[in-house]
Amino acid sequence: MISSGANATGRGGIAALAGAERNVRSAAEFERIQVTGGSLSFPVNALTGMFVGSDNPLYYIYTTFRSEVAFFQNYPTMRGYTHGDSTVAFDRFLGGTLNAPQSAGAFQPGGPLAFQAGRRTVKYAKRDWLLWNIGLDHNQWINWLNPNNSFTLSAQQFFTNRNGQHTTFDPGRPPSVLNDKDVIAGRKRALQKLVTNAAAAATCQPGTGSRAGCSLWEFPGQDWLTTLTVNTQYLGGNLRPSFTFFYDWSGSWLVQPGVDWTFWDPFRASVRYNYLDGRGNRGLGFSNNKDNACVELQYLVH
């Protein structure tokens, strides 16, 4: 569970920056999930070769088409107050004796959730997820950049649909365990700002001056993610520069230049830089202030 008490250090335990993190329940307790899916791939020139001859440029399109689809049935999803609020958890266990506004009397005798009284935890909500992706892998010569090796270009489009996703509280009713929404547990490791609106801070809403401390993040019912990777080889394959670009259609992106260098066999070095930016708290934006660099030295055991 995650504390959502509004206090001077933001969401989480009082005067403890990592108070919420210490109480996040592990996702490893999820039960078995039924997954049904399939995949399809084929070389594009095998398709074009059915319609054109070897004298046509379309016959020599060195591109591979890839696609996958998967359906996740009854995927567990946490709810903000039901699973992510420590006050609700205590009130549930004590049968509503705290009379907390987050519980709205739901656990008291005769309440709509009175059957949960005395429980430490309750089952997660269930959502059906549909995911698919399509991709194209293409080899292309660009002689003025590399006269000795071709460039490999790989592009993919990912889509996720969460059927029945609840992303907002119902308007006209105060947020509570009876008016809940789907969330993800997470927390930014940053200095928390003072709370200016305790009621709004308790539900991670705008206008609090304290959203940097939010431990529960909304995520949309649909996600679109486009990716592109380009790489080639120099020095007989010993130097391999690459460029990767991710764009999340919610408005965030990743740019990752990198290089792999076999400078003295069996020693190799890899360098990557990850630049993340764009809209926060959505898709890649969950990490939009986490730019980082990686340097890795490898020793290949023959």
PDB file of C-alpha atoms in Angstrom:
ATOM      1  CA  MET A   1       0.000   0.000   0.000  1.00  0.00           C
ATOM      2  CA  ILE A   2       1.076   3.623  -0.406  1.00  0.00           C
ATOM      3  CA  SER A   3       0.438   6.428   2.005  1.00  0.00           C
ATOM      4  CA  SER A   4      -1.306   9.429   0.496  1.00  0.00           C
ATOM      5  CA  GLY A   5      -1.414  11.676   3.553  1.00  0.00           C
ATOM      6  CA  ALA A   6      -0.881  15.305   2.583  1.00  0.00           C
ATOM      7  CA  ASN A   7       1.921  16.746   4.672  1.00  0.00           C
ATOM      8  CA  ALA A   8       4.880  19.080   4.431  1.00  0.00           C
ATOM      9  CA  THR A   9       6.994  16.500   2.630  1.00  0.00           C
ATOM     10  CA  GLY A  10       4.364  15.715   0.001  1.00  0.00           C
ATOM     11  CA  ARG A  11       2.770  12.283  -0.312  1.00  0.00           C
ATOM     12  CA  GLY A  12       4.286   9.485   1.740  1.00  0.00           C
ATOM     13  CA  GLY A  13       5.225   8.991   5.372  1.00  0.00           C
ATOM     14  CA  ILE A  14       5.464  12.126   7.505  1.00  0.00           C
ATOM     15  CA  ALA A  15       8.894  13.730   7.197  1.00  0.00           C
ATOM     16  CA  ALA A  16      10.125  10.748   5.169  1.00  0.00           C
ATOM     17  CA  LEU A  17      10.886  11.286   1.496  1.00  0.00           C
ATOM     18  CA  ALA A  18      10.730   7.552   0.742  1.00  0.00           C
ATOM     19  CA  GLY A  19       7.824   6.833   3.076  1.00  0.00           C
ATOM     20  CA  ALA A  20       5.563   5.669   0.282  1.00  0.00           C
ATOM     21  CA  GLU A  21       8.210   3.547  -1.380  1.00  0.00           C
ATOM     22  CA  ARG A  22       8.744   1.443   1.700  1.00  0.00           C
ATOM     23  CA  ASN A  23       5.087   0.404   1.613  1.00  0.00           C
ATOM     24  CA  VAL A  24       4.583  -0.373  -2.085  1.00  0.00           C
ATOM     25  CA  ARG A  25       3.164  -3.876  -2.402  1.00  0.00           C
ATOM     26  CA  SER A  26       4.992  -6.093  -4.857  1.00  0.00           C
ATOM     27  CA  ALA A  27       3.352  -6.816  -8.197  1.00  0.00           C
ATOM     28  CA  ALA A  28       4.792 -10.346  -7.973  1.00  0.00           C
ATOM     29  CA  GLU A  29       1.696 -11.503  -6.103  1.00  0.00           C
ATOM     30  CA  PHE A  30      -0.409 -11.337  -9.259  1.00  0.00           C
ATOM     31  CA  GLU A  31      -2.100 -14.605 -10.109  1.00  0.00           C
ATOM     32  CA  ARG A  32      -1.790 -16.438 -13.401  1.00  0.00           C
ATOM     33  CA  ILE A  33      -2.959 -14.394 -16.412  1.00  0.00           C
ATOM     34  CA  GLN A  34      -4.289 -15.911 -19.640  1.00  0.00           C
ATOM     35  CA  VAL A  35      -2.414 -14.553 -22.666  1.00  0.00           C
ATOM     36  CA  THR A  36      -3.487 -15.313 -26.237  1.00  0.00           C
ATOM     37  CA  GLY A  37      -1.489 -14.052 -29.184  1.00  0.00           C
ATOM     38  CA  GLY A  38       0.121 -14.605 -32.527  1.00  0.00           C
ATOM     39  CA  SER A  39       2.829 -13.287 -34.821  1.00  0.00           C
ATOM     40  CA  LEU A  40       3.450 -12.898 -38.542  1.00  0.00           C
ATOM     41  CA  SER A  41       6.621 -12.003 -40.461  1.00  0.00           C
ATOM     42  CA  PHE A  42       7.745 -12.224 -44.071  1.00  0.00           C
ATOM     43  CA  PRO A  43      10.272 -10.625 -46.470  1.00  0.00           C
ATOM     44  CA  VAL A  44       8.586  -7.916 -48.504  1.00  0.00           C
ATOM     45  CA  ASN A  45      10.442  -8.874 -51.696  1.00  0.00           C
ATOM     46  CA  ALA A  46       8.847 -12.317 -51.473  1.00  0.00           C
ATOM     47  CA  LEU A  47       5.508 -10.544 -51.804  1.00  0.00           C
ATOM     48  CA  THR A  48       6.544  -8.080 -54.511  1.00  0.00           C
ATOM     49  CA  GLY A  49       8.258 -10.909 -56.414  1.00  0.00           C
ATOM     50  CA  MET A  50       4.834 -12.435 -56.998  1.00  0.00           C
ATOM     51  CA  PHE A  51       3.829  -9.429 -59.118  1.00  0.00           C
ATOM     52  CA  VAL A  52       7.031  -8.060 -60.699  1.00  0.00           C
ATOM     53  CA  GLY A  53      10.084  -9.570 -62.366  1.00  0.00           C
ATOM     54  CA  SER A  54      13.787  -9.262 -61.591  1.00  0.00           C
ATOM     55  CA  ASP A  55      14.012  -6.255 -63.918  1.00  0.00           C
ATOM     56  CA  ASN A  56      11.845  -4.197 -61.549  1.00  0.00           C
ATOM     57  CA  PRO A  57      13.434  -2.342 -58.544  1.00  0.00           C
ATOM     58  CA  LEU A  58      10.564  -3.542 -56.324  1.00  0.00           C
ATOM     59  CA  TYR A  59      11.971  -7.033 -56.691  1.00  0.00           C
ATOM     60  CA  TYR A  60      15.023  -5.975 -54.652  1.00  0.00           C
ATOM     61  CA  ILE A  61      13.344  -4.399 -51.626  1.00  0.00           C
ATOM     62  CA  TYR A  62      15.357  -5.895 -48.768  1.00  0.00           C
ATOM     63  CA  THR A  63      12.721  -5.306 -46.108  1.00  0.00           C
ATOM     64  CA  THR A  64      11.158  -7.627 -43.540  1.00  0.00           C
ATOM     65  CA  PHE A  65       7.644  -7.057 -42.224  1.00  0.00           C
ATOM     66  CA  ARG A  66       6.897  -8.107 -38.625  1.00  0.00           C
ATOM     67  CA  SER A  67       3.716  -8.067 -36.563  1.00  0.00           C
ATOM     68  CA  GLU A  68       2.495  -9.391 -33.226  1.00  0.00           C
ATOM     69  CA  VAL A  69      -0.783  -9.289 -31.328  1.00  0.00           C
ATOM     70  CA  ALA A  70      -1.568 -10.337 -27.755  1.00  0.00           C
ATOM     71  CA  PHE A  71      -4.685 -10.342 -25.591  1.00  0.00           C
ATOM     72  CA  PHE A  72      -4.316 -10.308 -21.790  1.00  0.00           C
ATOM     73  CA  GLN A  73      -7.477 -11.418 -20.011  1.00  0.00           C
ATOM     74  CA  ASN A  74      -8.265 -10.104 -16.513  1.00  0.00           C
ATOM     75  CA  TYR A  75      -4.997  -8.216 -16.048  1.00  0.00           C
ATOM     76  CA  PRO A  76      -4.773  -6.962 -12.418  1.00  0.00           C
ATOM     77  CA  THR A  77      -4.892  -3.162 -12.053  1.00  0.00           C
ATOM     78  CA  MET A  78      -4.512  -1.199  -8.825  1.00  0.00           C
ATOM     79  CA  ARG A  79      -6.954   1.517  -7.793  1.00  0.00           C
ATOM     80  CA  GLY A  80      -5.879   4.763  -6.169  1.00  0.00           C
ATOM     81  CA  TYR A  81      -7.820   4.638  -2.907  1.00  0.00           C
ATOM     82  CA  THR A  82      -8.710   0.949  -2.793  1.00  0.00           C
ATOM     83  CA  HIS A  83      -5.102  -0.254  -3.004  1.00  0.00           C
ATOM     84  CA  GLY A  84      -2.901   2.826  -2.827  1.00  0.00           C
ATOM     85  CA  ASP A  85      -4.022   4.732   0.276  1.00  0.00           C
ATOM     86  CA  SER A  86      -2.814   3.739   3.748  1.00  0.00           C
ATOM     87  CA  THR A  87      -5.669   5.549   5.530  1.00  0.00           C
ATOM     88  CA  VAL A  88      -8.193   3.496   3.551  1.00  0.00           C
ATOM     89  CA  ALA A  89      -6.258   0.335   4.419  1.00  0.00           C
ATOM     90  CA  PHE A  90      -6.380   1.084   8.142  1.00  0.00           C
ATOM     91  CA  ASP A  91     -10.048   2.092   7.995  1.00  0.00           C
ATOM     92  CA  ARG A  92     -10.875  -1.130   6.147  1.00  0.00           C
ATOM     93  CA  PHE A  93      -9.039  -3.244   8.717  1.00  0.00           C
ATOM     94  CA  LEU A  94     -10.723  -1.421  11.617  1.00  0.00           C
ATOM     95  CA  GLY A  95     -14.190  -1.708  10.094  1.00  0.00           C
ATOM     96  CA  GLY A  96     -14.684   1.978   9.369  1.00  0.00           C
ATOM     97  CA  THR A  97     -13.955   3.243  12.866  1.00  0.00           C
ATOM     98  CA  LEU A  98     -11.602   5.931  11.538  1.00  0.00           C
ATOM     99  CA  ASN A  99     -14.503   7.490   9.613  1.00  0.00           C
ATOM    100  CA  ALA A 100     -11.947   8.766   7.087  1.00  0.00           C
ATOM    101  CA  PRO A 101     -13.255  10.893   4.191  1.00  0.00           C
ATOM    102  CA  GLN A 102     -11.238   8.698   1.800  1.00  0.00           C
ATOM    103  CA  SER A 103     -13.429   5.761   2.838  1.00  0.00           C
ATOM    104  CA  ALA A 104     -16.759   7.650   2.739  1.00  0.00           C
ATOM    105  CA  GLY A 105     -18.188   5.276   5.365  1.00  0.00           C
ATOM    106  CA  ALA A 106     -17.938   2.348   2.964  1.00  0.00           C
ATOM    107  CA  PHE A 107     -16.520  -0.058   5.578  1.00  0.00           C
ATOM    108  CA  GLN A 108     -18.917   0.799   8.420  1.00  0.00           C
ATOM    109  CA  PRO A 109     -21.750  -1.612   9.308  1.00  0.00           C
ATOM    110  CA  GLY A 110     -24.340  -1.403   6.567  1.00  0.00           C
ATOM    111  CA  GLY A 111     -21.876   0.319   4.208  1.00  0.00           C
ATOM    112  CA  PRO A 112     -21.474  -0.820   0.579  1.00  0.00           C
ATOM    113  CA  LEU A 113     -18.069  -2.362   1.382  1.00  0.00           C
ATOM    114  CA  ALA A 114     -18.805  -3.566   4.909  1.00  0.00           C
ATOM    115  CA  PHE A 115     -17.974  -7.139   3.812  1.00  0.00           C
ATOM    116  CA  GLN A 116     -14.338  -6.028   3.491  1.00  0.00           C
ATOM    117  CA  ALA A 117     -14.082  -4.985   7.134  1.00  0.00           C
ATOM    118  CA  GLY A 118     -11.181  -6.665   8.899  1.00  0.00           C
ATOM    119  CA  ARG A 119      -9.262  -7.385   5.690  1.00  0.00           C
ATOM    120  CA  ARG A 120      -5.704  -6.208   5.238  1.00  0.00           C
ATOM    121  CA  THR A 121      -5.871  -6.304   1.448  1.00  0.00           C
ATOM    122  CA  VAL A 122      -8.441  -6.687  -1.322  1.00  0.00           C
ATOM    123  CA  LYS A 123      -8.119  -8.062  -4.837  1.00  0.00           C
ATOM    124  CA  TYR A 124      -7.062  -5.819  -7.672  1.00  0.00           C
ATOM    125  CA  ALA A 125      -9.459  -4.665 -10.362  1.00  0.00           C
ATOM    126  CA  LYS A 126      -9.379  -6.651 -13.612  1.00  0.00           C
ATOM    127  CA  ARG A 127      -8.978  -5.189 -17.078  1.00  0.00           C
ATOM    128  CA  ASP A 128      -8.633  -6.856 -20.494  1.00  0.00           C
ATOM    129  CA  TRP A 129      -5.616  -5.604 -22.460  1.00  0.00           C
ATOM    130  CA  LEU A 130      -5.129  -5.780 -26.219  1.00  0.00           C
ATOM    131  CA  LEU A 131      -1.641  -5.086 -27.565  1.00  0.00           C
ATOM    132  CA  TRP A 132      -0.237  -5.193 -31.088  1.00  0.00           C
ATOM    133  CA  ASN A 133       2.753  -3.972 -33.007  1.00  0.00           C
ATOM    134  CA  ILE A 134       3.928  -3.821 -36.594  1.00  0.00           C
ATOM    135  CA  GLY A 135       7.519  -3.367 -37.691  1.00  0.00           C
ATOM    136  CA  LEU A 136       9.694  -2.962 -40.757  1.00  0.00           C
ATOM    137  CA  ASP A 137      13.378  -3.906 -40.938  1.00  0.00           C
ATOM    138  CA  HIS A 138      15.221  -2.537 -43.966  1.00  0.00           C
ATOM    139  CA  ASN A 139      18.826  -2.622 -45.206  1.00  0.00           C
ATOM    140  CA  GLN A 140      19.868   0.481 -47.146  1.00  0.00           C
ATOM    141  CA  TRP A 141      23.158   1.521 -48.726  1.00  0.00           C
ATOM    142  CA  ILE A 142      24.175   5.155 -48.141  1.00  0.00           C
ATOM    143  CA  ASN A 143      27.541   5.244 -49.854  1.00  0.00           C
ATOM    144  CA  TRP A 144      28.531   8.783 -48.922  1.00  0.00           C
ATOM    145  CA  LEU A 145      28.195   7.869 -45.232  1.00  0.00           C
ATOM    146  CA  ASN A 146      29.508   4.316 -45.371  1.00  0.00           C
ATOM    147  CA  PRO A 147      30.794   2.838 -48.659  1.00  0.00           C
ATOM    148  CA  ASN A 148      31.630  -0.524 -47.065  1.00  0.00           C
ATOM    149  CA  ASN A 149      28.499  -1.489 -45.128  1.00  0.00           C
ATOM    150  CA  SER A 150      24.770  -0.916 -45.390  1.00  0.00           C
ATOM    151  CA  PHE A 151      22.600   0.776 -42.785  1.00  0.00           C
ATOM    152  CA  THR A 152      19.963  -1.215 -40.911  1.00  0.00           C
ATOM    153  CA  LEU A 153      16.747   0.731 -40.271  1.00  0.00           C
ATOM    154  CA  SER A 154      14.131  -0.733 -37.954  1.00  0.00           C
ATOM    155  CA  ALA A 155      10.797   1.005 -37.296  1.00  0.00           C
ATOM    156  CA  GLN A 156       7.957  -0.191 -35.092  1.00  0.00           C
ATOM    157  CA  GLN A 157       4.499   0.962 -34.076  1.00  0.00           C
ATOM    158  CA  PHE A 158       3.133  -0.263 -30.731  1.00  0.00           C
ATOM    159  CA  PHE A 159      -0.475   0.027 -29.536  1.00  0.00           C
ATOM    160  CA  THR A 160      -2.025  -0.822 -26.166  1.00  0.00           C
ATOM    161  CA  ASN A 161      -5.736  -0.716 -25.338  1.00  0.00           C
ATOM    162  CA  ARG A 162      -6.948  -1.263 -21.772  1.00  0.00           C
ATOM    163  CA  ASN A 163     -10.626  -2.116 -21.944  1.00  0.00           C
ATOM    164  CA  GLY A 164     -12.647  -0.495 -19.158  1.00  0.00           C
ATOM    165  CA  GLN A 165      -9.821   1.719 -17.957  1.00  0.00           C
ATOM    166  CA  HIS A 166     -10.943   4.374 -15.449  1.00  0.00           C
ATOM    167  CA  THR A 167      -8.607   7.347 -15.779  1.00  0.00           C
ATOM    168  CA  THR A 168     -10.549  10.034 -13.896  1.00  0.00           C
ATOM    169  CA  PHE A 169     -12.809  10.412 -10.895  1.00  0.00           C
ATOM    170  CA  ASP A 170     -16.527  10.728 -11.606  1.00  0.00           C
ATOM    171  CA  PRO A 171     -17.429  14.448 -11.700  1.00  0.00           C
ATOM    172  CA  GLY A 172     -19.770  15.829  -9.074  1.00  0.00           C
ATOM    173  CA  ARG A 173     -18.666  13.388  -6.375  1.00  0.00           C
ATOM    174  CA  PRO A 174     -15.713  13.705  -3.992  1.00  0.00           C
ATOM    175  CA  PRO A 175     -12.866  11.255  -4.683  1.00  0.00           C
ATOM    176  CA  SER A 176     -12.979   8.285  -2.331  1.00  0.00           C
ATOM    177  CA  VAL A 177     -12.870   4.505  -2.298  1.00  0.00           C
ATOM    178  CA  LEU A 178     -16.382   4.687  -3.833  1.00  0.00           C
ATOM    179  CA  ASN A 179     -15.252   7.099  -6.576  1.00  0.00           C
ATOM    180  CA  ASP A 180     -11.876   5.692  -7.557  1.00  0.00           C
ATOM    181  CA  LYS A 181      -9.596   5.512 -10.607  1.00  0.00           C
ATOM    182  CA  ASP A 182      -6.878   3.236 -12.002  1.00  0.00           C
ATOM    183  CA  VAL A 183      -3.300   4.243 -11.178  1.00  0.00           C
ATOM    184  CA  ILE A 184       0.324   3.091 -11.226  1.00  0.00           C
ATOM    185  CA  ALA A 185       2.492   3.156  -8.107  1.00  0.00           C
ATOM    186  CA  GLY A 186       5.569   5.310  -8.635  1.00  0.00           C
ATOM    187  CA  ARG A 187       7.546   8.108  -7.083  1.00  0.00           C
ATOM    188  CA  LYS A 188      10.050  10.740  -8.179  1.00  0.00           C
ATOM    189  CA  ARG A 189      13.210  10.896  -6.112  1.00  0.00           C
ATOM    190  CA  ALA A 190      13.140  14.646  -5.703  1.00  0.00           C
ATOM    191  CA  LEU A 191      12.811  17.208  -2.918  1.00  0.00           C
ATOM    192  CA  GLN A 192       9.141  17.620  -2.079  1.00  0.00           C
ATOM    193  CA  LYS A 193       7.419  20.989  -2.198  1.00  0.00           C
ATOM    194  CA  LEU A 194       5.152  22.333   0.507  1.00  0.00           C
ATOM    195  CA  VAL A 195       1.485  21.397   0.252  1.00  0.00           C
ATOM    196  CA  THR A 196      -0.753  24.373  -0.504  1.00  0.00           C
ATOM    197  CA  ASN A 197      -4.027  22.454  -0.895  1.00  0.00           C
ATOM    198  CA  ALA A 198      -4.246  19.361   1.313  1.00  0.00           C
ATOM    199  CA  ALA A 199      -7.471  18.017  -0.207  1.00  0.00           C
ATOM    200  CA  ALA A 200      -6.111  18.197  -3.737  1.00  0.00           C
ATOM    201  CA  ALA A 201      -2.692  16.886  -2.686  1.00  0.00           C
ATOM    202  CA  ALA A 202      -4.311  13.769  -1.239  1.00  0.00           C
ATOM    203  CA  THR A 203      -5.495  12.825  -4.734  1.00  0.00           C
ATOM    204  CA  CYS A 204      -2.502  14.145  -6.706  1.00  0.00           C
ATOM    205  CA  GLN A 205      -4.560  16.840  -8.413  1.00  0.00           C
ATOM    206  CA  PRO A 206      -3.188  20.098  -9.934  1.00  0.00           C
ATOM    207  CA  GLY A 207      -2.944  23.329  -7.984  1.00  0.00           C
ATOM    208  CA  THR A 208      -1.300  21.945  -4.868  1.00  0.00           C
ATOM    209  CA  GLY A 209       2.309  23.007  -5.325  1.00  0.00           C
ATOM    210  CA  SER A 210       3.178  19.473  -4.227  1.00  0.00           C
ATOM    211  CA  ARG A 211       2.644  17.210  -7.221  1.00  0.00           C
ATOM    212  CA  ALA A 212       6.348  16.361  -7.350  1.00  0.00           C
ATOM    213  CA  GLY A 213       5.659  14.097  -4.387  1.00  0.00           C
ATOM    214  CA  CYS A 214       2.774  12.152  -5.910  1.00  0.00           C
ATOM    215  CA  SER A 215       3.092   8.397  -5.492  1.00  0.00           C
ATOM    216  CA  LEU A 216       0.164   7.378  -7.697  1.00  0.00           C
ATOM    217  CA  TRP A 217       0.228   8.217 -11.387  1.00  0.00           C
ATOM    218  CA  GLU A 218      -2.588   8.108 -13.897  1.00  0.00           C
ATOM    219  CA  PHE A 219      -2.127   6.187 -17.132  1.00  0.00           C
ATOM    220  CA  PRO A 220      -4.377   6.379 -20.200  1.00  0.00           C
ATOM    221  CA  GLY A 221      -6.688   3.730 -21.591  1.00  0.00           C
ATOM    222  CA  GLN A 222      -4.706   3.701 -24.849  1.00  0.00           C
ATOM    223  CA  ASP A 223      -1.002   4.044 -25.601  1.00  0.00           C
ATOM    224  CA  TRP A 224       0.670   4.638 -28.978  1.00  0.00           C
ATOM    225  CA  LEU A 225       4.454   4.330 -29.212  1.00  0.00           C
ATOM    226  CA  THR A 226       6.568   4.776 -32.373  1.00  0.00           C
ATOM    227  CA  THR A 227      10.212   3.685 -32.477  1.00  0.00           C
ATOM    228  CA  LEU A 228      13.083   3.979 -34.955  1.00  0.00           C
ATOM    229  CA  THR A 229      16.564   2.467 -34.762  1.00  0.00           C
ATOM    230  CA  VAL A 230      19.411   3.066 -37.247  1.00  0.00           C
ATOM    231  CA  ASN A 231      22.827   1.399 -37.081  1.00  0.00           C
ATOM    232  CA  THR A 232      25.787   0.488 -39.269  1.00  0.00           C
ATOM    233  CA  GLN A 233      29.356  -0.850 -38.966  1.00  0.00           C
ATOM    234  CA  TYR A 234      32.834   0.538 -39.591  1.00  0.00           C
ATOM    235  CA  LEU A 235      36.382  -0.817 -39.245  1.00  0.00           C
ATOM    236  CA  GLY A 236      35.423  -4.332 -40.240  1.00  0.00           C
ATOM    237  CA  GLY A 237      32.536  -4.423 -37.760  1.00  0.00           C
ATOM    238  CA  ASN A 238      34.627  -3.286 -34.781  1.00  0.00           C
ATOM    239  CA  LEU A 239      32.948   0.130 -34.579  1.00  0.00           C
ATOM    240  CA  ARG A 240      29.131   0.110 -34.540  1.00  0.00           C
ATOM    241  CA  PRO A 241      27.371   3.478 -34.084  1.00  0.00           C
ATOM    242  CA  SER A 242      23.610   3.484 -33.522  1.00  0.00           C
ATOM    243  CA  PHE A 243      20.730   5.902 -33.062  1.00  0.00           C
ATOM    244  CA  THR A 244      17.404   5.122 -31.382  1.00  0.00           C
ATOM    245  CA  PHE A 245      14.307   7.317 -31.201  1.00  0.00           C
ATOM    246  CA  PHE A 246      11.098   6.620 -29.236  1.00  0.00           C
ATOM    247  CA  TYR A 247       8.029   8.840 -29.488  1.00  0.00           C
ATOM    248  CA  ASP A 248       5.055   8.355 -27.183  1.00  0.00           C
ATOM    249  CA  TRP A 249       1.959   9.933 -28.708  1.00  0.00           C
ATOM    250  CA  SER A 250       0.966  11.403 -25.364  1.00  0.00           C
ATOM    251  CA  GLY A 251       3.763  13.901 -26.007  1.00  0.00           C
ATOM    252  CA  SER A 252       7.055  12.491 -24.682  1.00  0.00           C
ATOM    253  CA  TRP A 253      10.139  11.079 -26.377  1.00  0.00           C
ATOM    254  CA  LEU A 254      13.504   9.376 -25.980  1.00  0.00           C
ATOM    255  CA  VAL A 255      16.625  10.073 -28.070  1.00  0.00           C
ATOM    256  CA  GLN A 256      19.473   7.580 -27.621  1.00  0.00           C
ATOM    257  CA  PRO A 257      22.758   7.873 -29.556  1.00  0.00           C
ATOM    258  CA  GLY A 258      25.276   5.140 -28.863  1.00  0.00           C
ATOM    259  CA  VAL A 259      28.378   3.348 -30.037  1.00  0.00           C
ATOM    260  CA  ASP A 260      29.893  -0.119 -29.531  1.00  0.00           C
ATOM    261  CA  TRP A 261      33.648  -0.416 -30.013  1.00  0.00           C
ATOM    262  CA  THR A 262      35.777  -3.566 -30.078  1.00  0.00           C
ATOM    263  CA  PHE A 263      39.082  -1.785 -29.487  1.00  0.00           C
ATOM    264  CA  TRP A 264      41.173  -4.827 -28.525  1.00  0.00           C
ATOM    265  CA  ASP A 265      39.700  -8.304 -28.730  1.00  0.00           C
ATOM    266  CA  PRO A 266      38.331  -9.638 -26.370  1.00  0.00           C
ATOM    267  CA  PHE A 267      37.686  -6.179 -24.796  1.00  0.00           C
ATOM    268  CA  ARG A 268      34.700  -4.127 -25.896  1.00  0.00           C
ATOM    269  CA  ALA A 269      33.197  -0.813 -24.832  1.00  0.00           C
ATOM    270  CA  SER A 270      29.613   0.436 -25.146  1.00  0.00           C
ATOM    271  CA  VAL A 271      28.471   4.027 -24.637  1.00  0.00           C
ATOM    272  CA  ARG A 272      24.843   5.215 -24.548  1.00  0.00           C
ATOM    273  CA  TYR A 273      23.169   8.516 -23.740  1.00  0.00           C
ATOM    274  CA  ASN A 274      19.424   8.662 -22.998  1.00  0.00           C
ATOM    275  CA  TYR A 275      17.690  12.000 -23.443  1.00  0.00           C
ATOM    276  CA  LEU A 276      14.064  11.983 -22.261  1.00  0.00           C
ATOM    277  CA  ASP A 277      11.681  14.909 -22.471  1.00  0.00           C
ATOM    278  CA  GLY A 278       8.093  15.913 -23.147  1.00  0.00           C
ATOM    279  CA  ARG A 279       4.829  15.666 -21.282  1.00  0.00           C
ATOM    280  CA  GLY A 280       5.193  14.311 -17.770  1.00  0.00           C
ATOM    281  CA  ASN A 281       3.293  11.490 -16.085  1.00  0.00           C
ATOM    282  CA  ARG A 282       2.324   9.779 -19.348  1.00  0.00           C
ATOM    283  CA  GLY A 283       4.110   7.002 -21.224  1.00  0.00           C
ATOM    284  CA  LEU A 284       7.813   7.804 -21.494  1.00  0.00           C
ATOM    285  CA  GLY A 285       7.061  10.958 -19.536  1.00  0.00           C
ATOM    286  CA  PHE A 286       7.172   8.984 -16.292  1.00  0.00           C
ATOM    287  CA  SER A 287      10.948   9.266 -16.668  1.00  0.00           C
ATOM    288  CA  ASN A 288      11.131  12.651 -18.409  1.00  0.00           C
ATOM    289  CA  ASN A 289      13.557  14.024 -15.817  1.00  0.00           C
ATOM    290  CA  LYS A 290      15.806  10.954 -15.803  1.00  0.00           C
ATOM    291  CA  ASP A 291      18.348  11.711 -18.554  1.00  0.00           C
ATOM    292  CA  ASN A 292      21.293   9.375 -18.114  1.00  0.00           C
ATOM    293  CA  ALA A 293      24.500   8.115 -19.682  1.00  0.00           C
ATOM    294  CA  CYS A 294      25.862   4.575 -19.624  1.00  0.00           C
ATOM    295  CA  VAL A 295      29.433   3.378 -20.187  1.00  0.00           C
ATOM    296  CA  GLU A 296      30.008  -0.377 -20.196  1.00  0.00           C
ATOM    297  CA  LEU A 297      33.282  -2.299 -20.521  1.00  0.00           C
ATOM    298  CA  GLN A 298      32.939  -5.923 -21.636  1.00  0.00           C
ATOM    299  CA  TYR A 299      35.308  -8.879 -21.669  1.00  0.00           C
ATOM    300  CA  LEU A 300      34.305 -11.679 -24.039  1.00  0.00           C
ATOM    301  CA  VAL A 301      35.088 -15.170 -22.722  1.00  0.00           C
ATOM    302  CA  HIS A 302      35.797 -17.420 -25.709  1.00  0.00           C
TER     303      HIS A 302
END
